[in-house]
PDB file of C-alpha atoms and ligand atoms in Angstrom:
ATOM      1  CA  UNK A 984       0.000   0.000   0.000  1.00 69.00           C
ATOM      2  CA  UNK A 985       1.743   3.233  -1.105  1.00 92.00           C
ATOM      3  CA  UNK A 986       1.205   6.954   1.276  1.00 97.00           C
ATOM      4  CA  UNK A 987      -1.385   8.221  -1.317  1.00 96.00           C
ATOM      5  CA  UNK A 988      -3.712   5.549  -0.945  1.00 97.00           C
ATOM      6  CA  UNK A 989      -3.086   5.893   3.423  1.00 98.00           C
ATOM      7  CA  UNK A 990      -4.160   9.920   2.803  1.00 98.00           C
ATOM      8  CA  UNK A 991      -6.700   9.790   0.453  1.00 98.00           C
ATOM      9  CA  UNK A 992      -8.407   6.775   3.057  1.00 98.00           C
ATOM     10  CA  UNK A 993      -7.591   9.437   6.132  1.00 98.00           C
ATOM     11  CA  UNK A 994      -9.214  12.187   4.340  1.00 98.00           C
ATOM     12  CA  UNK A 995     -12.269  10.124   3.769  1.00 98.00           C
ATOM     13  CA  UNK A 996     -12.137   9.029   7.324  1.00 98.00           C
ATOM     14  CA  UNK A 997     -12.520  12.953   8.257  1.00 99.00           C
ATOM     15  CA  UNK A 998     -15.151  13.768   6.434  1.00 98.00           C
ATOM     16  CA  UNK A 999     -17.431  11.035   7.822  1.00 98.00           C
ATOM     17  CA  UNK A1000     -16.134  12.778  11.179  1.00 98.00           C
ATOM     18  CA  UNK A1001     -17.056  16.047  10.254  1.00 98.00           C
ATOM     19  CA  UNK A1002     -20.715  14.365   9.350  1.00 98.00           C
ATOM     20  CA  UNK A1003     -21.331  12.978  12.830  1.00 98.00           C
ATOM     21  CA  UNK A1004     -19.785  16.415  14.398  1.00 98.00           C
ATOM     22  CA  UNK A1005     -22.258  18.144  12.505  1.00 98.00           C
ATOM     23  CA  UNK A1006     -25.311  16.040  13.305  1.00 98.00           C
ATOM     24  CA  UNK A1007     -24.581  16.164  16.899  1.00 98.00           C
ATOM     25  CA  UNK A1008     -24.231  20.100  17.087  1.00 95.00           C
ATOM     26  CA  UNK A1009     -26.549  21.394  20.065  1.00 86.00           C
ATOM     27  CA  UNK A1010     -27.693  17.961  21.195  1.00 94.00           C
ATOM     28  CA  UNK A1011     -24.507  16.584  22.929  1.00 96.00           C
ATOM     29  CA  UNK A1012     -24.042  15.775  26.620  1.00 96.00           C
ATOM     30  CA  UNK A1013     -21.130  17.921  27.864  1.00 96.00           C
ATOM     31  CA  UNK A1014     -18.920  16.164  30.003  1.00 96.00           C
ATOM     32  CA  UNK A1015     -15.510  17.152  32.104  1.00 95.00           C
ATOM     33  CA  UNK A1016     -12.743  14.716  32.180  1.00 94.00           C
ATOM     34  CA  UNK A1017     -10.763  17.207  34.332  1.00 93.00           C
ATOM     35  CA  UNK A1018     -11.208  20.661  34.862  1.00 92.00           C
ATOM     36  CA  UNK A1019     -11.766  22.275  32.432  1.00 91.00           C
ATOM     37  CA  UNK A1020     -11.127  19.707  29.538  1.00 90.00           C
ATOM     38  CA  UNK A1021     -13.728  18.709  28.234  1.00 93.00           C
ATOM     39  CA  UNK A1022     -15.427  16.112  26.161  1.00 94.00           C
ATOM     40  CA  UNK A1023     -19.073  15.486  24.437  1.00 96.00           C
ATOM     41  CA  UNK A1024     -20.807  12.944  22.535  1.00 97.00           C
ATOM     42  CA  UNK A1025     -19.541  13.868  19.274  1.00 98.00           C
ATOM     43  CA  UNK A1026     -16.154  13.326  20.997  1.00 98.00           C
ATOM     44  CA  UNK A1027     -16.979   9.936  20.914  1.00 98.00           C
ATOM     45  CA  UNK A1028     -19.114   9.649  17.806  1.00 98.00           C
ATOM     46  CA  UNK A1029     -16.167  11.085  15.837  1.00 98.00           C
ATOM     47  CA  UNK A1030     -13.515   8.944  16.845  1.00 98.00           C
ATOM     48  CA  UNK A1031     -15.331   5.689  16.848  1.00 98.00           C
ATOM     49  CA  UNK A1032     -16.686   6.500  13.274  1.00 98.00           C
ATOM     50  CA  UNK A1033     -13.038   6.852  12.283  1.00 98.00           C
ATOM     51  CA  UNK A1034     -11.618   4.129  14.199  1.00 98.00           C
ATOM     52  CA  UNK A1035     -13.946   1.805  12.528  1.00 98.00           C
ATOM     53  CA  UNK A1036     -13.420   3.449   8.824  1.00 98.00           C
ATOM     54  CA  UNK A1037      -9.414   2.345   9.851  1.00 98.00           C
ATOM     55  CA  UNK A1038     -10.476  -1.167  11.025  1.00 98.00           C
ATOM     56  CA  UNK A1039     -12.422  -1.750   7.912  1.00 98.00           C
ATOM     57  CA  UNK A1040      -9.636  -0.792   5.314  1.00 98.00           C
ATOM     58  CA  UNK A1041      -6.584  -1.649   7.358  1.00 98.00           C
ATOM     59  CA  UNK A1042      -7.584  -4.514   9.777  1.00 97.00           C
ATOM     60  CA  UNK A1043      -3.514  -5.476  10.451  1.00 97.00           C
ATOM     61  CA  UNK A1044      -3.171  -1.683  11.234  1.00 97.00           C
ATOM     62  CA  UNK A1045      -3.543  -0.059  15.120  1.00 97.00           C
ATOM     63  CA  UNK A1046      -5.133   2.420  16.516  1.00 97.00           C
ATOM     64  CA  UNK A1047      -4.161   5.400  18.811  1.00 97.00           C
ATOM     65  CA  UNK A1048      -6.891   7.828  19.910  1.00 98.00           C
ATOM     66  CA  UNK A1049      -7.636  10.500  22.904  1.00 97.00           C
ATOM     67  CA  UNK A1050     -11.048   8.893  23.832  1.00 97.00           C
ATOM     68  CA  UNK A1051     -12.236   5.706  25.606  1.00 88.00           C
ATOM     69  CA  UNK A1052      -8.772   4.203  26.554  1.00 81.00           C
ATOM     70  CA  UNK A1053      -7.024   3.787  23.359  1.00 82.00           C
ATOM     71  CA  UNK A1054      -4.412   5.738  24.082  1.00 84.00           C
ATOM     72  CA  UNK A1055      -1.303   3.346  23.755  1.00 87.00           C
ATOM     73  CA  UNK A1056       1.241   4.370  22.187  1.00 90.00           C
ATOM     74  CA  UNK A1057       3.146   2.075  19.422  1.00 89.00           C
ATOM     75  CA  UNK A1058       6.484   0.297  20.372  1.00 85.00           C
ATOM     76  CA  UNK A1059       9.258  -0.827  18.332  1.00 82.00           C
ATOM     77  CA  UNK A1060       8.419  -3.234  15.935  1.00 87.00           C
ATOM     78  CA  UNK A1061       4.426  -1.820  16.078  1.00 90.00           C
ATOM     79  CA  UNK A1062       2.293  -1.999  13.288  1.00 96.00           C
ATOM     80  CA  UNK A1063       1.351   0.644  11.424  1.00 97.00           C
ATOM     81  CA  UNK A1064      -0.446   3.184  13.936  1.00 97.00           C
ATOM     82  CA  UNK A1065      -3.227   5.931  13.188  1.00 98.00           C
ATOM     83  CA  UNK A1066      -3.291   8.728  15.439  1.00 98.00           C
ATOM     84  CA  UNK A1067      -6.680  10.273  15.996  1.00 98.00           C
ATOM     85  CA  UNK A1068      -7.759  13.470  17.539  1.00 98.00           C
ATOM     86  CA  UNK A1069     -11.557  13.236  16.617  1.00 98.00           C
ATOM     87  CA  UNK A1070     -11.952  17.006  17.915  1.00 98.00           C
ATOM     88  CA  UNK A1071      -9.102  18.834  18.437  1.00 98.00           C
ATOM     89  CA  UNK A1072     -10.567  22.319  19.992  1.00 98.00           C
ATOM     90  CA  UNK A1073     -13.412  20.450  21.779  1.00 98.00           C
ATOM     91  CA  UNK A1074     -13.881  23.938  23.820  1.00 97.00           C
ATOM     92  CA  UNK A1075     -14.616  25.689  20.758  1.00 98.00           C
ATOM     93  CA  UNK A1076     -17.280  22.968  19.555  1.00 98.00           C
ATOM     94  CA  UNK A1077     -18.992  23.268  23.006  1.00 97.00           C
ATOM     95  CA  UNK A1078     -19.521  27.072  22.552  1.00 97.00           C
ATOM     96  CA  UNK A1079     -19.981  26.898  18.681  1.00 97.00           C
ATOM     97  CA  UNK A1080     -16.946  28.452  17.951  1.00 98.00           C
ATOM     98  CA  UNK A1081     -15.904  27.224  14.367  1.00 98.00           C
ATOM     99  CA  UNK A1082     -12.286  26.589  15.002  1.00 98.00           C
ATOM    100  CA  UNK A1083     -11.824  22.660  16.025  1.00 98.00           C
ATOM    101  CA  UNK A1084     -11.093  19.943  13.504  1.00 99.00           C
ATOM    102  CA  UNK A1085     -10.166  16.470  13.473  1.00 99.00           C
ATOM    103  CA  UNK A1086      -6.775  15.334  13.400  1.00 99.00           C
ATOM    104  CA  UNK A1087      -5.340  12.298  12.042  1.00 99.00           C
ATOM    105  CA  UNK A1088      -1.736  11.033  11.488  1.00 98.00           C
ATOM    106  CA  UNK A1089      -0.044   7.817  10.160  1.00 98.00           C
ATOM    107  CA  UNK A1090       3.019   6.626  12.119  1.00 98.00           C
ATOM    108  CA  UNK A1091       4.816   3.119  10.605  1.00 97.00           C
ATOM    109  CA  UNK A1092       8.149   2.544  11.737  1.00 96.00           C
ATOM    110  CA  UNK A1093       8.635   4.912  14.489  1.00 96.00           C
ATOM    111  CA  UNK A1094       8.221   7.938  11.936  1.00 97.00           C
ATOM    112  CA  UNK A1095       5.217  10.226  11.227  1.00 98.00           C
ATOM    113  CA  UNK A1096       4.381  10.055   7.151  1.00 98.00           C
ATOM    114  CA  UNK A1097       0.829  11.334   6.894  1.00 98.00           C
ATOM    115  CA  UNK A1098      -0.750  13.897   8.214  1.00 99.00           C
ATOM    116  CA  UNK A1099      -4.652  15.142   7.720  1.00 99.00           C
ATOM    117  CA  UNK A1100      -6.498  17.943   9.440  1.00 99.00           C
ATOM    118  CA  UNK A1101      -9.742  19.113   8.530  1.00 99.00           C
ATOM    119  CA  UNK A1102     -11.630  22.104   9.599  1.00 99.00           C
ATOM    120  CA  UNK A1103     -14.890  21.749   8.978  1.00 98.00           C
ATOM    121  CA  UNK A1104     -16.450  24.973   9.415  1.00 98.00           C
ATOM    122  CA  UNK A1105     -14.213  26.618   6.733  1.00 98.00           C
ATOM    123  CA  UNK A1106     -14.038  22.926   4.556  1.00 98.00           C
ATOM    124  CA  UNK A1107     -10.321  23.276   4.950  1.00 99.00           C
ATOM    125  CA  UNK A1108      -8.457  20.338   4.584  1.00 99.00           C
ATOM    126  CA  UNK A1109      -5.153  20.085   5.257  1.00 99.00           C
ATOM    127  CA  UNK A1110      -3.432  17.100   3.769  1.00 99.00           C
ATOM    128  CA  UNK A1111       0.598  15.988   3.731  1.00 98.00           C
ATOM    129  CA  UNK A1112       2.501  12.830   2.908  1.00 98.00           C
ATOM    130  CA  UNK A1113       5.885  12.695   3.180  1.00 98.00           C
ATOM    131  CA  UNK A1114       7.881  13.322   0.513  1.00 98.00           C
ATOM    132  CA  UNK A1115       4.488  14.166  -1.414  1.00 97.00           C
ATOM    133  CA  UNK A1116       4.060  17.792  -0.446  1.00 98.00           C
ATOM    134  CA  UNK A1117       1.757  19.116   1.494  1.00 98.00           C
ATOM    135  CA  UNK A1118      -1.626  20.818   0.518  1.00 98.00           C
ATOM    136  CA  UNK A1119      -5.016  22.693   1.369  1.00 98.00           C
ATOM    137  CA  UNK A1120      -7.846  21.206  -0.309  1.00 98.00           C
ATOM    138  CA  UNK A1121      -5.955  21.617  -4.343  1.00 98.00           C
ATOM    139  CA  UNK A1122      -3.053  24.299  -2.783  1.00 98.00           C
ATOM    140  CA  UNK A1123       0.446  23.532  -2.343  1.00 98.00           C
ATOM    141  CA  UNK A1124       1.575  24.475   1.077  1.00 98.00           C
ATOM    142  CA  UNK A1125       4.768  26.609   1.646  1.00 98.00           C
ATOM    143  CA  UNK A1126       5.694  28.148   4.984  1.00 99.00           C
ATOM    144  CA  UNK A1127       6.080  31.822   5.451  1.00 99.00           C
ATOM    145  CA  UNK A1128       8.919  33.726   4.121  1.00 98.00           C
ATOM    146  CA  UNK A1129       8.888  35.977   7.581  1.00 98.00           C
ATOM    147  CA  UNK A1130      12.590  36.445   8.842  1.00 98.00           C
ATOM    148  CA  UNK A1131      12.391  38.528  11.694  1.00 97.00           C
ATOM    149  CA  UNK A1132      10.364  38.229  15.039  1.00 98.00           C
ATOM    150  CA  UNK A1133       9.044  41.527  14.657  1.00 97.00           C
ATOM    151  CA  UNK A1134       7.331  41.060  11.601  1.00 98.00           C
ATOM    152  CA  UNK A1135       5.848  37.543  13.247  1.00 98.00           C
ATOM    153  CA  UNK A1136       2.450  36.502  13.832  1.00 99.00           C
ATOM    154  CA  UNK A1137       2.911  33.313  16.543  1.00 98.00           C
ATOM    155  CA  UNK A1138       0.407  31.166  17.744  1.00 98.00           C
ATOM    156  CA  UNK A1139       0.614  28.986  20.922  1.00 98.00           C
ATOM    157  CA  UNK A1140      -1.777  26.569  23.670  1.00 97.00           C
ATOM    158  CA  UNK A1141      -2.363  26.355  26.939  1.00 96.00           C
ATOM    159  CA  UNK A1142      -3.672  23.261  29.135  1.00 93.00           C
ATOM    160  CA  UNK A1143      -6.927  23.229  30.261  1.00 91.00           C
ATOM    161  CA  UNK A1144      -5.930  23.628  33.686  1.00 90.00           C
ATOM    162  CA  UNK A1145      -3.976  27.017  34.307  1.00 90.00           C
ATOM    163  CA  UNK A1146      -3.307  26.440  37.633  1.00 92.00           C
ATOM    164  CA  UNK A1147       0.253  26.111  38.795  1.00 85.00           C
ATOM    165  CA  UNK A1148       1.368  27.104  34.949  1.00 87.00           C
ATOM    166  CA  UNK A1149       1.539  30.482  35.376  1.00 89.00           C
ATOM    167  CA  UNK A1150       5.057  30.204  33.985  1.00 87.00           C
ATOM    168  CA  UNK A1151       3.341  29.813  30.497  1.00 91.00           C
ATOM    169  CA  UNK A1152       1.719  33.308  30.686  1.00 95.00           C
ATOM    170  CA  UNK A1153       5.332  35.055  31.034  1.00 96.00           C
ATOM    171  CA  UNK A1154       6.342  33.668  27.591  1.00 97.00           C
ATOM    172  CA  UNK A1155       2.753  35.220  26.494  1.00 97.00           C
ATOM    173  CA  UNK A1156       4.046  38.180  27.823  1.00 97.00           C
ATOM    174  CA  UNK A1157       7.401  37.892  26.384  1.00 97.00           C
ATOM    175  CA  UNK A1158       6.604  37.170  22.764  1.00 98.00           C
ATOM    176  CA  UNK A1159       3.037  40.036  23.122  1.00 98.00           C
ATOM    177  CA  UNK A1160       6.272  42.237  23.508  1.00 98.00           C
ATOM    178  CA  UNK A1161       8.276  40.828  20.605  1.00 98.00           C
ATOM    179  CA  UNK A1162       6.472  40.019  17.960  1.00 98.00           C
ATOM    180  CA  UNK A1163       3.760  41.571  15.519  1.00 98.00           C
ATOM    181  CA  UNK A1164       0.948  39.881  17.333  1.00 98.00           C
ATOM    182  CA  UNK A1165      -0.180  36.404  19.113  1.00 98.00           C
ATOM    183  CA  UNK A1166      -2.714  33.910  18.537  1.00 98.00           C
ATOM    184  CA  UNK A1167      -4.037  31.244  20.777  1.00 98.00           C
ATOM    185  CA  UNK A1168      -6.574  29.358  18.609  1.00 98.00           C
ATOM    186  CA  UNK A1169      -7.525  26.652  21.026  1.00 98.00           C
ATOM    187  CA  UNK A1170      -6.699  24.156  18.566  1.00 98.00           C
ATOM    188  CA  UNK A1171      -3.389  22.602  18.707  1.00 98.00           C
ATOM    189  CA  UNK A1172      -3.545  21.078  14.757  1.00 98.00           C
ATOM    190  CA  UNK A1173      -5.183  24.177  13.846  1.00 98.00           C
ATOM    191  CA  UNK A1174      -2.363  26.176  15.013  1.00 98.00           C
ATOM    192  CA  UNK A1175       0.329  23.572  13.332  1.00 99.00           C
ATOM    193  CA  UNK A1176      -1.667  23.427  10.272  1.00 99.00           C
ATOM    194  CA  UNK A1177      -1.668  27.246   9.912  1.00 99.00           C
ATOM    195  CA  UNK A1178       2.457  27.036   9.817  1.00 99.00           C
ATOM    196  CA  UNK A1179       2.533  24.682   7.426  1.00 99.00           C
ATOM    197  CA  UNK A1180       0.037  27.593   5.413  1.00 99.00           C
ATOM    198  CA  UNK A1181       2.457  30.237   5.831  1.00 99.00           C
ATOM    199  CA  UNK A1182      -0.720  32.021   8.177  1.00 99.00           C
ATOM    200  CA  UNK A1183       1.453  31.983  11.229  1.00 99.00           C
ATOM    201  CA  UNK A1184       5.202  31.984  11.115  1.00 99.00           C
ATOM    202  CA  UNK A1185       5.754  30.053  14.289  1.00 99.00           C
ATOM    203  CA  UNK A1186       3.928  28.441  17.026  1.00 98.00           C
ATOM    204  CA  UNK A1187       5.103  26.739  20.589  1.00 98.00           C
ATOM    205  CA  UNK A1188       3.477  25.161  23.707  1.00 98.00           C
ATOM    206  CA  UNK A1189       4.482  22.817  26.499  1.00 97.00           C
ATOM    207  CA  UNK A1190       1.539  20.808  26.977  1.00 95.00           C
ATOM    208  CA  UNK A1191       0.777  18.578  23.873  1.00 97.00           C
ATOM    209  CA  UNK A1192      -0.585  15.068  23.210  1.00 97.00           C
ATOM    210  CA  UNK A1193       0.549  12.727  20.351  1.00 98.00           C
ATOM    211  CA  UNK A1194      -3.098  12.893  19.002  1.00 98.00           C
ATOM    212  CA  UNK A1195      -2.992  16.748  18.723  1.00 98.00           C
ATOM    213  CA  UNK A1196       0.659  17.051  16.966  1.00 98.00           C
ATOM    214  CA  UNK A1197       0.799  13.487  15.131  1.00 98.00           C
ATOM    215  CA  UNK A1198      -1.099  15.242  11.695  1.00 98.00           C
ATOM    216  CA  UNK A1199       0.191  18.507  11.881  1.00 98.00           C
ATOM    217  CA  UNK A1200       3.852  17.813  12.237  1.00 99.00           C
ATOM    218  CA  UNK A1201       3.673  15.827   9.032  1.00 99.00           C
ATOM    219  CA  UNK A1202       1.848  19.266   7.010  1.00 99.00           C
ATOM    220  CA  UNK A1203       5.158  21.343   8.726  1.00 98.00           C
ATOM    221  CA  UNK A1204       7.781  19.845   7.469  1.00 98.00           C
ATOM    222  CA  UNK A1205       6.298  18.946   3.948  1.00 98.00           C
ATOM    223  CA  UNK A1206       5.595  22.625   3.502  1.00 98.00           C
ATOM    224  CA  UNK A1207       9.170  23.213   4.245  1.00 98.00           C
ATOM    225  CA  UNK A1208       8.968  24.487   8.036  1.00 98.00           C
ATOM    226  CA  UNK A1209      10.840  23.111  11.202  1.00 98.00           C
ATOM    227  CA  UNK A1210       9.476  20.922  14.003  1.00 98.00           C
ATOM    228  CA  UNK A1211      11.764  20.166  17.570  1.00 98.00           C
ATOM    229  CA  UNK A1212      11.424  20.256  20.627  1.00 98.00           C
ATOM    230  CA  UNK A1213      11.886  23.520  22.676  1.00 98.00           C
ATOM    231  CA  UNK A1214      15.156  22.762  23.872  1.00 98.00           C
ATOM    232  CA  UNK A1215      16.389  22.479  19.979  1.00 98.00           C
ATOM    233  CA  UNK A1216      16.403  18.580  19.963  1.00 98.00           C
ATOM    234  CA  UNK A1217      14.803  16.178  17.191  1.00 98.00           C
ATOM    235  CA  UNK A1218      11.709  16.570  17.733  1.00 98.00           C
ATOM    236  CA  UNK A1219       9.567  13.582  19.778  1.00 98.00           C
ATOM    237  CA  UNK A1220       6.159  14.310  19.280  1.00 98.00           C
ATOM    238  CA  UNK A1221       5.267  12.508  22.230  1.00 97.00           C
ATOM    239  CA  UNK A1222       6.906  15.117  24.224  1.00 98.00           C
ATOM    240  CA  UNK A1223       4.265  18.029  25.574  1.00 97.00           C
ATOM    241  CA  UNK A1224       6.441  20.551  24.150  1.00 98.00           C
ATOM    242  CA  UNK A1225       6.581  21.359  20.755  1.00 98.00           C
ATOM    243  CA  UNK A1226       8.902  24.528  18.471  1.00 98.00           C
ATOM    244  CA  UNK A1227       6.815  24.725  14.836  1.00 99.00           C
ATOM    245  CA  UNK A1228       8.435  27.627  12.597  1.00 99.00           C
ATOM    246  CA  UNK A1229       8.723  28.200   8.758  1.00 98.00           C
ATOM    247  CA  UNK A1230      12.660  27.504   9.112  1.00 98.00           C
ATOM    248  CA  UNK A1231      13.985  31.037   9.473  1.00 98.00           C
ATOM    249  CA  UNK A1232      12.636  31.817  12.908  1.00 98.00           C
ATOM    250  CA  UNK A1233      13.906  28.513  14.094  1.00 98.00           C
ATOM    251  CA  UNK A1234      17.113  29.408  15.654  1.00 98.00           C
ATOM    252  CA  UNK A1235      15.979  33.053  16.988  1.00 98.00           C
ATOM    253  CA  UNK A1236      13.561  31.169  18.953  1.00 98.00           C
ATOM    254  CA  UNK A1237      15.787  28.632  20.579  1.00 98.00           C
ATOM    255  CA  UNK A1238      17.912  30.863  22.110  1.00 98.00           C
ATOM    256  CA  UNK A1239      15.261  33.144  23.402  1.00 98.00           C
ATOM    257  CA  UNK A1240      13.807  30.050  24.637  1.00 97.00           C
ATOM    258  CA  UNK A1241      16.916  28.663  26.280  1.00 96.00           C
ATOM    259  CA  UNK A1242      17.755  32.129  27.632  1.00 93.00           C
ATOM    260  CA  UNK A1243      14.450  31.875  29.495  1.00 84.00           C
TER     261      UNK A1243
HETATM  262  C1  LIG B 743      -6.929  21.072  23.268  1.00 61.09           C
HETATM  263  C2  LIG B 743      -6.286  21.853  22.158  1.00 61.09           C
HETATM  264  C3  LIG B 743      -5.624  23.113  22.662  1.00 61.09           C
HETATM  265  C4  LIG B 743      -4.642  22.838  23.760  1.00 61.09           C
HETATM  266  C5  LIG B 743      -5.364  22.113  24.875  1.00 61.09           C
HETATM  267  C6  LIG B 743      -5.976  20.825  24.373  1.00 61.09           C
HETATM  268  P1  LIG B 743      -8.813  19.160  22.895  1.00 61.09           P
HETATM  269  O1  LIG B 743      -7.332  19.791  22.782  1.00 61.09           O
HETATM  270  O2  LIG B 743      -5.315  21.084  21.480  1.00 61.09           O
HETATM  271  O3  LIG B 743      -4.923  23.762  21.627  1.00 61.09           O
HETATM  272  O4  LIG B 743      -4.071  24.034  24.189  1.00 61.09           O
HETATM  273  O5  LIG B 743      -4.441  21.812  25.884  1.00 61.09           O
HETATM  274  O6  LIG B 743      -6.661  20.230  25.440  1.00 61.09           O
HETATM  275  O7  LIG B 743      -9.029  18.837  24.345  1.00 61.09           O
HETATM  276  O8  LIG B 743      -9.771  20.171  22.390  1.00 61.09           O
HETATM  277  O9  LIG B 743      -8.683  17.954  22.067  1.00 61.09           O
HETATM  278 CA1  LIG B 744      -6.466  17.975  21.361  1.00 61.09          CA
HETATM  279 CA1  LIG B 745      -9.756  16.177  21.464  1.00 61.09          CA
END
């Protein structure tokens, strides 16, 4: 089976996502899994309608996803793994807030080599392979051309929970100061995704999952951008922290970042 077959199934597998987050729009039970994180039906809806798309065209492949306890992570010598956000931006859903989107990657062999996000309030979807490019809906992606953090629009997450990580809101403060302007989308892949777009130059955070980062990394470094961690090393995406830039802003960022 060759990567264009894996992301042409894993954009199918969103849409019939999007479908079941549409039809359960102001009817779903609101639950919190901790404070302040939520989930809902549609949480579950989404990723079980993808899990079983997955199971039904790749039975011999596994399945990683944040709901309902299927959150182990591949080994060496795992099969090939899909990674499944079914709504990343859950908050957003809950107050009708269109930006949230489901988030799929493909790991085989320890390495991430498809990525899919789709936004389905602006029928955006985001879709890389690697070495294939990476697109939005029939556009190639690039990443910006931005060289200086001046001239930067950045984009970051925080976790649900605030509490005891008020050391996030200094580097708010920090980059408010040093940049053209900050974003804070609520959505993880949304965030990613818009790097790989060339809408936001760069984008950090410290408190990731592999489901929200698994797609998006694979859409940054197709369009030609830079993933690591925040301390400048390859980049394990199932670390919580994450450094997503379009290449030029990469090193400016690391040292700022190791400066503290
Ligand atoms: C959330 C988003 C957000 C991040 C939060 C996550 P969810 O994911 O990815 O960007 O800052 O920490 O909880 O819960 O909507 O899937
Ligand atoms: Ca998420
Ligand atoms: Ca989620």
């Amino acid at each position: 089976m060759d990567l264009a077959t894996y992301v042409d199934t894993a954009q199918e597998a969103a849409r019939r996502a999007a479908v079941v987050l549409e039809q359960w729009k102001e009817q779903f039970q609101v639950r919190e899994k901790s404070r302040a994180d939520l989930v809902t039906d549609a949480d579950l809806a989404s990723q079980k309608v993808i899990q079983d798309y997955f199971a039904q065209r790749f039975p011999d492949h596994a399945f990683l996803g944040e709901e309902e306890g299927c959150q182990n992570h591949p080994g060496p010598g795992s099969r090939p793994t899909w990674i499944v956000d079914p709504i990343d931006g859950t908050t957003n859903y809950v107050h009708d807030c269109p930006l949230y989107c489901i988030s799929i990657g493909l790991e085989i062999a320890g390495e991430l080599v498809v990525g899919v996000v789709l936004d389905p309030s602006r029928n955006e979807m985001f879709h890389a392979a690697k070495g294939r490019g990476a697109w939005l809906n029939q556009r190639r992606l690039k990443t910006s051309a931005t060289p200086r953090l001046q001239e930067a629009l950045l984009a970051t997450g925080f976790p649900p929970d605030m509490r005891g990580q008020e050391r996030q809101l200094d580097w708010w403060r920090y980059f408010s100061l040093h940049t053209r302007s900050l974003r804070r989308t609520g959505s993880t892949a949304l965030n990613m995704a818009y790097v790989a777009a060339g809408r936001f130059d760069a984008y950090w955070a410290f408190d990731n999952h592999i489901w929200d980062v698994a797609g998006a990394t694979v859409l940054i470094r197709e369009a030609g951008g830079i993933v690591t961690n925040v301390d400048g090393t390859d980049y394990n995406p199932y670390t919580p922290d994450a450094l997503a830039t379009n290449g030029h802003l990469h090193a400016e960022l690391l040292s700022i970042f190791k400066n503290g």
